[in-house]
mmCIF file of C-alpha atoms and ligand atoms in Angstrom:
data_model
loop_
_atom_site.group_PDB
_atom_site.id
_atom_site.type_symbol
_atom_site.label_atom_id
_atom_site.label_comp_id
_atom_site.label_asym_id
_atom_site.label_seq_id
_atom_site.Cartn_x
_atom_site.Cartn_y
_atom_site.Cartn_z
ATOM 1 C CA MET E 18 81.629 77.364 102.983
ATOM 2 C CA LYS E 19 82.504 79.230 106.104
ATOM 3 C CA ALA E 20 84.472 82.414 105.563
ATOM 4 C CA VAL E 21 85.292 85.707 107.243
ATOM 5 C CA ARG E 22 84.102 88.656 105.194
ATOM 6 C CA PHE E 23 83.584 92.391 105.594
ATOM 7 C CA HIS E 24 80.552 94.037 103.995
ATOM 8 C CA ALA E 25 81.844 97.586 104.618
ATOM 9 C CA TYR E 26 85.241 99.075 105.373
ATOM 10 C CA GLY E 27 85.949 99.742 109.029
ATOM 11 C CA ASP E 28 87.549 98.547 112.285
ATOM 12 C CA ALA E 29 88.078 94.902 113.193
ATOM 13 C CA GLY E 30 84.411 94.721 114.226
ATOM 14 C CA VAL E 31 83.339 94.596 110.570
ATOM 15 C CA LEU E 32 84.829 91.096 110.146
ATOM 16 C CA ARG E 33 81.961 88.578 110.049
ATOM 17 C CA HIS E 34 82.332 84.805 110.326
ATOM 18 C CA GLU E 35 79.559 83.586 108.009
ATOM 19 C CA ASP E 36 78.574 81.466 105.041
ATOM 20 C CA ALA E 37 79.971 82.523 101.642
ATOM 21 C CA PRO E 38 79.764 81.051 98.170
ATOM 22 C CA LEU E 39 82.463 78.611 97.176
ATOM 23 C CA PRO E 40 85.085 80.270 94.956
ATOM 24 C CA VAL E 41 84.803 79.444 91.224
ATOM 25 C CA PRO E 42 88.242 78.782 89.734
ATOM 26 C CA ASN E 43 89.165 80.675 86.569
ATOM 27 C CA ASP E 44 91.167 79.061 83.771
ATOM 28 C CA GLY E 45 94.713 78.527 85.120
ATOM 29 C CA ASP E 46 93.588 78.450 88.758
ATOM 30 C CA VAL E 47 93.831 75.757 91.350
ATOM 31 C CA LEU E 48 91.271 75.367 94.108
ATOM 32 C CA ILE E 49 92.912 74.998 97.545
ATOM 33 C CA LYS E 50 91.286 73.645 100.715
ATOM 34 C CA VAL E 51 92.653 76.151 103.186
ATOM 35 C CA HIS E 52 94.316 74.781 106.290
ATOM 36 C CA ALA E 53 95.696 78.110 107.494
ATOM 37 C CA ALA E 54 95.839 81.704 106.447
ATOM 38 C CA GLY E 55 98.598 84.157 107.360
ATOM 39 C CA VAL E 56 97.593 87.557 108.696
ATOM 40 C CA ASN E 57 99.444 90.609 107.332
ATOM 41 C CA PRO E 58 99.224 94.353 108.017
ATOM 42 C CA ALA E 59 97.841 94.653 104.444
ATOM 43 C CA ASP E 60 94.764 92.698 105.540
ATOM 44 C CA VAL E 61 94.055 95.431 108.043
ATOM 45 C CA GLN E 62 94.857 98.310 105.691
ATOM 46 C CA PHE E 63 92.479 96.936 103.019
ATOM 47 C CA ARG E 64 89.781 96.191 105.659
ATOM 48 C CA ARG E 65 90.025 99.809 106.887
ATOM 49 C CA GLY E 66 89.592 101.025 103.312
ATOM 50 C CA ASP E 67 92.997 102.708 103.085
ATOM 51 C CA TYR E 68 93.266 101.792 99.403
ATOM 52 C CA GLN E 69 89.626 101.938 98.342
ATOM 53 C CA ALA E 70 90.144 104.979 96.072
ATOM 54 C CA PHE E 71 92.565 103.169 93.761
ATOM 55 C CA ALA E 72 92.027 99.505 94.636
ATOM 56 C CA PRO E 73 88.307 99.110 95.461
ATOM 57 C CA LEU E 74 87.364 95.628 96.629
ATOM 58 C CA PRO E 75 84.246 93.644 95.642
ATOM 59 C CA LEU E 76 82.200 93.784 98.851
ATOM 60 C CA PRO E 77 81.466 91.630 100.777
ATOM 61 C CA PHE E 78 85.136 90.732 100.662
ATOM 62 C CA ILE E 79 87.159 87.840 102.036
ATOM 63 C CA PRO E 80 90.588 89.188 103.155
ATOM 64 C CA GLY E 81 93.864 87.300 103.545
ATOM 65 C CA TRP E 82 96.426 86.658 100.840
ATOM 66 C CA ASP E 83 98.706 84.140 102.581
ATOM 67 C CA VAL E 84 97.479 80.592 102.308
ATOM 68 C CA ALA E 85 98.644 77.027 103.042
ATOM 69 C CA GLY E 86 96.468 74.060 102.296
ATOM 70 C CA ALA E 87 95.797 71.106 100.045
ATOM 71 C CA ILE E 88 94.977 70.992 96.336
ATOM 72 C CA VAL E 89 91.329 69.885 95.819
ATOM 73 C CA ALA E 90 91.621 68.357 92.334
ATOM 74 C CA ASN E 91 94.378 67.867 89.737
ATOM 75 C CA ALA E 92 95.024 71.196 87.992
ATOM 76 C CA GLY E 93 97.759 73.534 86.855
ATOM 77 C CA GLY E 94 100.467 70.901 87.297
ATOM 78 C CA PHE E 95 99.365 70.137 90.889
ATOM 79 C CA LYS E 96 97.761 66.892 92.072
ATOM 80 C CA ALA E 97 94.845 66.443 94.451
ATOM 81 C CA ASP E 98 95.867 66.494 98.144
ATOM 82 C CA GLU E 99 99.315 67.973 97.509
ATOM 83 C CA ARG E 100 100.367 70.366 100.261
ATOM 84 C CA VAL E 101 100.851 73.862 98.829
ATOM 85 C CA PHE E 102 101.321 77.446 99.935
ATOM 86 C CA ALA E 103 100.857 80.705 98.072
ATOM 87 C CA MET E 104 100.548 84.429 98.139
ATOM 88 C CA ALA E 105 97.263 84.993 96.350
ATOM 89 C CA ASP E 106 96.336 87.892 94.044
ATOM 90 C CA MET E 107 95.299 90.913 96.139
ATOM 91 C CA GLY E 108 92.479 91.866 93.838
ATOM 92 C CA ARG E 109 90.576 88.670 94.495
ATOM 93 C CA HIS E 110 88.896 87.054 97.445
ATOM 94 C CA GLY E 111 91.400 85.832 100.019
ATOM 95 C CA ALA E 112 92.197 82.982 102.328
ATOM 96 C CA TYR E 113 90.086 83.634 105.431
ATOM 97 C CA ALA E 114 87.819 80.868 104.119
ATOM 98 C CA GLU E 115 87.582 77.104 103.795
ATOM 99 C CA TYR E 116 88.501 77.311 100.096
ATOM 100 C CA ILE E 117 90.347 79.742 97.839
ATOM 101 C CA ALA E 118 91.003 79.803 94.094
ATOM 102 C CA VAL E 119 94.565 80.887 93.244
ATOM 103 C CA ARG E 120 96.461 81.205 89.909
ATOM 104 C CA ALA E 121 98.472 77.981 89.622
ATOM 105 C CA THR E 122 101.631 79.986 88.768
ATOM 106 C CA ASP E 123 101.377 81.723 92.169
ATOM 107 C CA VAL E 124 101.376 78.396 94.027
ATOM 108 C CA ALA E 125 104.275 76.220 95.221
ATOM 109 C CA HIS E 126 104.627 72.969 97.123
ATOM 110 C CA ALA E 127 104.689 73.751 100.832
ATOM 111 C CA PRO E 128 107.942 73.115 102.740
ATOM 112 C CA ALA E 129 107.795 69.511 103.996
ATOM 113 C CA ARG E 130 109.513 70.516 107.240
ATOM 114 C CA LEU E 131 106.755 72.869 108.358
ATOM 115 C CA PRO E 132 103.174 72.217 109.509
ATOM 116 C CA LEU E 133 100.797 74.002 107.156
ATOM 117 C CA GLU E 134 99.871 76.424 109.959
ATOM 118 C CA HIS E 135 103.435 77.706 109.889
ATOM 119 C CA ALA E 136 103.822 77.561 106.113
ATOM 120 C CA ALA E 137 100.923 80.004 105.881
ATOM 121 C CA GLY E 138 103.068 82.609 107.603
ATOM 122 C CA VAL E 139 105.729 82.558 104.918
ATOM 123 C CA PRO E 140 104.683 83.718 101.443
ATOM 124 C CA LEU E 141 103.843 87.441 101.521
ATOM 125 C CA ALA E 142 106.490 88.456 104.068
ATOM 126 C CA ALA E 143 109.265 86.299 102.622
ATOM 127 C CA LEU E 144 108.506 87.425 98.998
ATOM 128 C CA THR E 145 108.556 91.031 100.201
ATOM 129 C CA ALA E 146 111.915 90.669 101.919
ATOM 130 C CA TRP E 147 113.390 88.927 98.882
ATOM 131 C CA SER E 148 112.151 91.518 96.478
ATOM 132 C CA ALA E 149 113.391 94.430 98.553
ATOM 133 C CA LEU E 150 116.848 92.951 99.236
ATOM 134 C CA PHE E 151 117.657 91.415 95.924
ATOM 135 C CA ASP E 152 115.316 92.644 93.108
ATOM 136 C CA ILE E 153 115.550 96.281 94.208
ATOM 137 C CA ALA E 154 118.704 96.817 96.285
ATOM 138 C CA GLN E 155 120.711 93.953 94.701
ATOM 139 C CA LEU E 156 122.353 93.367 98.026
ATOM 140 C CA GLN E 157 125.721 91.668 97.723
ATOM 141 C CA ALA E 158 128.009 89.675 100.034
ATOM 142 C CA GLY E 159 130.150 92.060 102.090
ATOM 143 C CA GLN E 160 127.556 94.852 102.030
ATOM 144 C CA SER E 161 125.673 96.095 105.098
ATOM 145 C CA VAL E 162 121.936 96.497 105.686
ATOM 146 C CA LEU E 163 119.892 97.998 108.484
ATOM 147 C CA VAL E 164 116.645 96.030 108.872
ATOM 148 C CA HIS E 165 113.995 97.899 110.837
ATOM 149 C CA ALA E 166 111.475 95.844 112.788
ATOM 150 C CA GLY E 167 113.623 92.734 112.631
ATOM 151 C CA ALA E 168 111.112 90.799 114.750
ATOM 152 C CA GLY E 169 108.175 91.510 112.425
ATOM 153 C CA GLY E 170 106.914 89.417 109.524
ATOM 154 C CA VAL E 171 109.106 91.012 106.803
ATOM 155 C CA GLY E 172 112.022 91.741 109.122
ATOM 156 C CA GLN E 173 112.546 88.146 110.270
ATOM 157 C CA PHE E 174 112.900 86.941 106.660
ATOM 158 C CA ALA E 175 115.022 89.935 105.663
ATOM 159 C CA ILE E 176 117.543 89.248 108.412
ATOM 160 C CA GLN E 177 117.910 85.567 107.436
ATOM 161 C CA LEU E 178 118.081 86.207 103.652
ATOM 162 C CA ALA E 179 120.532 89.047 103.951
ATOM 163 C CA ARG E 180 122.781 87.084 106.293
ATOM 164 C CA ARG E 181 122.623 84.054 103.993
ATOM 165 C CA ALA E 182 123.673 86.309 101.089
ATOM 166 C CA GLY E 183 126.772 87.266 103.074
ATOM 167 C CA ALA E 184 125.718 90.775 104.124
ATOM 168 C CA ARG E 185 126.382 92.324 107.525
ATOM 169 C CA VAL E 186 122.982 92.740 109.195
ATOM 170 C CA ILE E 187 122.022 95.414 111.768
ATOM 171 C CA ALA E 188 118.469 95.036 113.033
ATOM 172 C CA THR E 189 116.169 96.986 115.345
ATOM 173 C CA ALA E 190 113.635 95.649 117.824
ATOM 174 C CA SER E 191 112.653 96.160 121.456
ATOM 175 C CA ALA E 192 115.018 94.443 123.899
ATOM 176 C CA ALA E 193 112.728 91.463 124.479
ATOM 177 C CA ASN E 194 113.235 90.441 120.828
ATOM 178 C CA HIS E 195 117.039 90.764 120.668
ATOM 179 C CA GLU E 196 117.734 87.111 121.306
ATOM 180 C CA LEU E 197 115.421 86.213 118.429
ATOM 181 C CA LEU E 198 117.166 88.692 116.094
ATOM 182 C CA ARG E 199 120.565 87.218 116.991
ATOM 183 C CA ARG E 200 119.299 83.695 116.381
ATOM 184 C CA LEU E 201 118.038 84.795 112.954
ATOM 185 C CA GLY E 202 121.502 86.036 112.070
ATOM 186 C CA ALA E 203 121.687 89.745 112.991
ATOM 187 C CA ASP E 204 125.292 90.856 113.639
ATOM 188 C CA VAL E 205 124.228 93.932 115.562
ATOM 189 C CA VAL E 206 120.915 94.501 117.372
ATOM 190 C CA ILE E 207 119.598 97.878 118.456
ATOM 191 C CA ASP E 208 116.866 98.624 120.993
ATOM 192 C CA TYR E 209 115.006 101.349 119.082
ATOM 193 C CA ARG E 210 112.971 102.218 122.168
ATOM 194 C CA ASN E 211 115.821 103.105 124.457
ATOM 195 C CA ALA E 212 118.435 104.399 122.066
ATOM 196 C CA ASP E 213 118.756 106.477 118.954
ATOM 197 C CA PHE E 214 119.164 103.663 116.395
ATOM 198 C CA ALA E 215 121.066 105.992 114.067
ATOM 199 C CA ALA E 216 123.766 106.892 116.581
ATOM 200 C CA GLY E 217 126.979 105.167 115.589
ATOM 201 C CA LEU E 218 125.672 103.944 112.221
ATOM 202 C CA ALA E 219 127.166 105.289 108.994
ATOM 203 C CA ASN E 220 128.131 104.217 105.498
ATOM 204 C CA LEU E 221 125.584 101.459 105.224
ATOM 205 C CA ASP E 222 124.667 100.106 101.764
ATOM 206 C CA MET E 223 120.963 99.619 102.435
ATOM 207 C CA VAL E 224 118.150 100.406 104.847
ATOM 208 C CA LEU E 225 115.036 98.263 104.776
ATOM 209 C CA ASP E 226 112.291 100.568 106.003
ATOM 210 C CA THR E 227 109.443 98.547 107.402
ATOM 211 C CA VAL E 228 108.260 101.323 109.710
ATOM 212 C CA GLY E 229 108.089 104.670 107.881
ATOM 213 C CA GLY E 230 107.526 108.050 109.571
ATOM 214 C CA GLN E 231 110.288 109.293 111.891
ATOM 215 C CA THR E 232 112.137 106.005 111.543
ATOM 216 C CA ARG E 233 112.468 106.641 107.820
ATOM 217 C CA GLU E 234 113.475 110.252 108.284
ATOM 218 C CA ARG E 235 116.206 109.315 110.744
ATOM 219 C CA SER E 236 117.479 106.542 108.484
ATOM 220 C CA TRP E 237 118.720 108.642 105.534
ATOM 221 C CA PRO E 238 121.989 109.776 107.161
ATOM 222 C CA VAL E 239 123.116 106.206 108.001
ATOM 223 C CA LEU E 240 123.525 105.399 104.292
ATOM 224 C CA ARG E 241 126.723 105.775 102.303
ATOM 225 C CA SER E 242 126.692 108.027 99.291
ATOM 226 C CA GLY E 243 124.769 106.094 96.610
ATOM 227 C CA GLY E 244 123.300 103.671 99.168
ATOM 228 C CA ILE E 245 119.628 102.824 98.998
ATOM 229 C CA LEU E 246 116.626 103.027 101.328
ATOM 230 C CA VAL E 247 114.024 100.513 100.242
ATOM 231 C CA ALA E 248 110.632 101.182 101.744
ATOM 232 C CA VAL E 249 108.026 98.504 102.340
ATOM 233 C CA ALA E 250 105.975 100.703 104.721
ATOM 234 C CA MET E 251 103.699 103.315 103.148
ATOM 235 C CA PRO E 252 103.835 106.016 101.936
ATOM 236 C CA PRO E 253 106.299 105.705 99.096
ATOM 237 C CA PRO E 254 109.547 107.581 99.955
ATOM 238 C CA ASP E 255 110.259 111.033 98.689
ATOM 239 C CA ALA E 256 112.873 110.889 95.920
ATOM 240 C CA ALA E 257 113.814 114.558 96.491
ATOM 241 C CA VAL E 258 114.682 113.843 100.117
ATOM 242 C CA ALA E 259 116.802 110.892 99.062
ATOM 243 C CA GLN E 260 118.584 113.072 96.552
ATOM 244 C CA SER E 261 119.344 115.706 99.173
ATOM 245 C CA TYR E 262 121.250 112.972 101.110
ATOM 246 C CA GLY E 263 123.011 111.700 97.987
ATOM 247 C CA VAL E 264 121.281 108.293 98.257
ATOM 248 C CA ARG E 265 118.730 106.354 96.278
ATOM 249 C CA THR E 266 115.277 105.147 97.283
ATOM 250 C CA ALA E 267 112.540 102.841 96.056
ATOM 251 C CA MET E 268 109.237 101.373 97.150
ATOM 252 C CA THR E 269 108.591 97.618 97.242
ATOM 253 C CA THR E 270 105.369 96.249 95.874
ATOM 254 C CA VAL E 271 105.205 92.564 96.649
ATOM 255 C CA LEU E 272 103.721 90.366 93.941
ATOM 256 C CA PRO E 273 102.719 86.715 93.961
ATOM 257 C CA ASN E 274 105.446 84.389 92.625
ATOM 258 C CA GLY E 275 105.127 80.600 92.726
ATOM 259 C CA GLU E 276 108.564 79.972 91.309
ATOM 260 C CA ARG E 277 110.284 82.040 93.962
ATOM 261 C CA LEU E 278 108.150 80.378 96.648
ATOM 262 C CA THR E 279 109.526 77.045 95.408
ATOM 263 C CA GLU E 280 113.032 78.361 96.132
ATOM 264 C CA ILE E 281 111.911 79.709 99.524
ATOM 265 C CA ALA E 282 110.428 76.276 100.371
ATOM 266 C CA ARG E 283 113.760 74.693 99.423
ATOM 267 C CA LEU E 284 115.615 77.052 101.767
ATOM 268 C CA ILE E 285 113.186 76.170 104.590
ATOM 269 C CA ASP E 286 113.597 72.482 103.993
ATOM 270 C CA SER E 287 117.364 72.752 103.984
ATOM 271 C CA GLY E 288 117.235 74.565 107.296
ATOM 272 C CA GLU E 289 118.533 77.881 105.855
ATOM 273 C CA LEU E 290 115.306 79.764 106.506
ATOM 274 C CA ASP E 291 112.742 79.572 109.251
ATOM 275 C CA VAL E 292 109.461 81.206 110.241
ATOM 276 C CA THR E 293 108.702 82.499 113.710
ATOM 277 C CA ILE E 294 105.067 82.311 114.694
ATOM 278 C CA ASP E 295 103.642 84.982 117.037
ATOM 279 C CA SER E 296 100.234 83.458 117.629
ATOM 280 C CA GLU E 297 97.435 81.338 116.215
ATOM 281 C CA PHE E 298 93.745 82.024 116.146
ATOM 282 C CA THR E 299 90.726 80.173 114.770
ATOM 283 C CA LEU E 300 88.901 81.534 111.691
ATOM 284 C CA ALA E 301 86.072 82.779 113.931
ATOM 285 C CA GLN E 302 88.649 84.780 115.929
ATOM 286 C CA ALA E 303 89.846 86.748 112.875
ATOM 287 C CA ALA E 304 88.898 90.075 114.475
ATOM 288 C CA GLU E 305 91.072 89.252 117.493
ATOM 289 C CA ALA E 306 93.950 88.392 115.131
ATOM 290 C CA HIS E 307 93.466 91.778 113.435
ATOM 291 C CA ARG E 308 93.506 93.583 116.798
ATOM 292 C CA ARG E 309 96.718 91.802 117.645
ATOM 293 C CA ILE E 310 98.511 92.796 114.429
ATOM 294 C CA GLU E 311 97.146 96.364 114.694
ATOM 295 C CA GLN E 312 99.074 96.782 117.952
ATOM 296 C CA GLY E 313 102.254 96.671 115.815
ATOM 297 C CA HIS E 314 104.228 94.305 118.038
ATOM 298 C CA ALA E 315 103.711 90.838 116.660
ATOM 299 C CA ARG E 316 106.844 88.719 117.148
ATOM 300 C CA GLY E 317 106.757 86.883 113.797
ATOM 301 C CA LYS E 318 103.618 85.871 112.023
ATOM 302 C CA ILE E 319 100.003 85.670 113.094
ATOM 303 C CA ILE E 320 98.055 82.667 111.783
ATOM 304 C CA LEU E 321 94.383 81.733 111.380
ATOM 305 C CA ARG E 322 93.828 77.971 111.659
ATOM 306 C CA ILE E 323 90.982 76.974 109.376
ATOM 307 C CA ALA E 324 90.831 73.248 108.619
ATOM 308 C CA ALA E 325 92.246 70.615 110.912
ATOM 309 C CA SER E 326 95.749 70.026 109.713
ATOM 310 C CA THR E 327 98.572 67.963 111.037
ATOM 311 C CA HIS E 328 102.106 67.733 109.888
ATOM 312 C CA GLU E 329 101.563 63.981 109.571
ATOM 313 C CA GLU E 330 99.320 64.687 106.572
ATOM 314 C CA ALA E 331 102.414 65.464 104.555
ATOM 315 C CA PRO E 332 103.264 62.707 102.101
HETATM 316 N N1 LIG G 3 104.975 97.261 100.058
HETATM 317 C C1 LIG G 3 104.796 95.926 100.239
HETATM 318 O O1 LIG G 3 104.741 95.226 99.209
HETATM 319 C C2 LIG G 3 104.670 95.394 101.601
HETATM 320 C C3 LIG G 3 104.718 94.004 101.832
HETATM 321 C C4 LIG G 3 104.672 93.532 103.151
HETATM 322 C C5 LIG G 3 104.546 94.450 104.223
HETATM 323 N N2 LIG G 3 104.442 95.768 103.977
HETATM 324 C C6 LIG G 3 104.330 96.744 105.053
HETATM 325 O O2 LIG G 3 105.533 96.688 105.821
HETATM 326 C C7 LIG G 3 105.267 96.989 107.147
HETATM 327 C C8 LIG G 3 105.810 95.868 108.033
HETATM 328 O O3 LIG G 3 105.129 94.649 107.782
HETATM 329 P P1 LIG G 3 105.326 93.390 108.728
HETATM 330 O O4 LIG G 3 104.442 92.300 108.218
HETATM 331 O O5 LIG G 3 106.765 93.135 108.953
HETATM 332 O O6 LIG G 3 104.691 93.981 110.100
HETATM 333 P P2 LIG G 3 104.547 93.364 111.505
HETATM 334 O O7 LIG G 3 104.908 91.900 111.495
HETATM 335 O O8 LIG G 3 103.219 93.725 112.029
HETATM 336 O O9 LIG G 3 105.667 94.139 112.380
HETATM 337 C C9 LIG G 3 105.652 93.996 113.743
HETATM 338 C C10 LIG G 3 107.033 94.301 114.295
HETATM 339 O O10 LIG G 3 107.306 95.698 114.179
HETATM 340 C C11 LIG G 3 108.222 96.009 115.229
HETATM 341 N N3 LIG G 3 108.214 97.466 115.408
HETATM 342 C C12 LIG G 3 107.125 98.270 115.612
HETATM 343 N N4 LIG G 3 107.533 99.567 115.679
HETATM 344 C C13 LIG G 3 108.868 99.559 115.451
HETATM 345 C C14 LIG G 3 109.844 100.589 115.368
HETATM 346 N N5 LIG G 3 109.521 101.880 115.538
HETATM 347 N N6 LIG G 3 111.121 100.230 115.129
HETATM 348 C C15 LIG G 3 111.488 98.958 114.991
HETATM 349 N N7 LIG G 3 110.617 97.945 115.056
HETATM 350 C C16 LIG G 3 109.310 98.246 115.302
HETATM 351 C C17 LIG G 3 107.731 95.234 116.413
HETATM 352 O O11 LIG G 3 108.855 94.933 117.210
HETATM 353 P P3 LIG G 3 108.822 95.240 118.796
HETATM 354 O O12 LIG G 3 107.677 94.497 119.363
HETATM 355 O O13 LIG G 3 110.162 94.760 119.234
HETATM 356 O O14 LIG G 3 108.587 96.720 118.903
HETATM 357 C C18 LIG G 3 107.117 93.991 115.815
HETATM 358 O O15 LIG G 3 107.984 92.872 115.900
HETATM 359 C C19 LIG G 3 103.751 97.185 107.274
HETATM 360 O O16 LIG G 3 103.486 98.528 107.154
HETATM 361 C C20 LIG G 3 103.260 96.431 106.022
HETATM 362 O O17 LIG G 3 101.987 96.970 105.546
HETATM 363 C C21 LIG G 3 104.472 96.265 102.688
#
């Protein structure tokens, strides 16, 4: 099959569009014909070798853990040709390929309302936002949350999910993305480039830190006593710093979850959740897609189109 692999860690230039062996499904896997793969910052971080010390990859490696496609043969409760999407296991070969084997329990039926190219942009980012907001922070109706990078992959889902849960949402982005943030449900939008986002903010219940660095450091004081900063950006936050502000902190580690994706697909089909697509590339243009996400200003999700797919293929 055709795939994009890297044989050594490095910059986007290490990505090679080439022939690779077909994946061999393990017990409990389904084989998916990939229509589209979502591109995430993690794809770049693993390609660069950021995690090679504690999570070495089998090289040559196929990156990409967001997939939408069609089931190849009946397995794991799925039937041939069913439209599915998944966040795949990060230790295994990914979705920048014509086929991928994924644990059946990590897979869900794709939202009927979306073309598979758009469905591929959902799993990892939506699962991350869900986990940070509800598993970790246990965000409740009537609480307030500051979502950094509201126009990014994780941020767009966080705004919608928090708003749907009845929280008051404050989100940051550059001015060009403010209309998008409002449409997603942000109550307050802040241009982080031209203003100190922290000025005027206080007593918030939660900060979703998708940026790290100075943005994280300047976020602590906006929390109420006992509030929580949940980081998705590396490195994990410093518990001693949180304690000095009288707040809590935790790091999100997104995990595959087919059952939750089924719920996410339901929300998409009922019109309660949407995905914004930044750009689409072909599989052979994977390096270009990586350069785009590395700039740090994608407006929504970046997609690799792999097999011809049309929305009309949906049953
Ligand atoms: N721990 C986990 O399990 C986990 C899971 C998913 C993601 N992550 C990490 O979370 C981070 C975000 O991921 P993502 O997929 O959302 O990234 P992304 O889609 O690449 O984020 C791009 C967005 O970031 C915004 N942005 C850049 N700098 C900003 C700043 N200083 N303040 C506010 N917004 C800023 C940009 O908005 P403008 O163009 O308006 O500037 C752009 O819309 C990454 O580091 C990723 O690795 C971790």
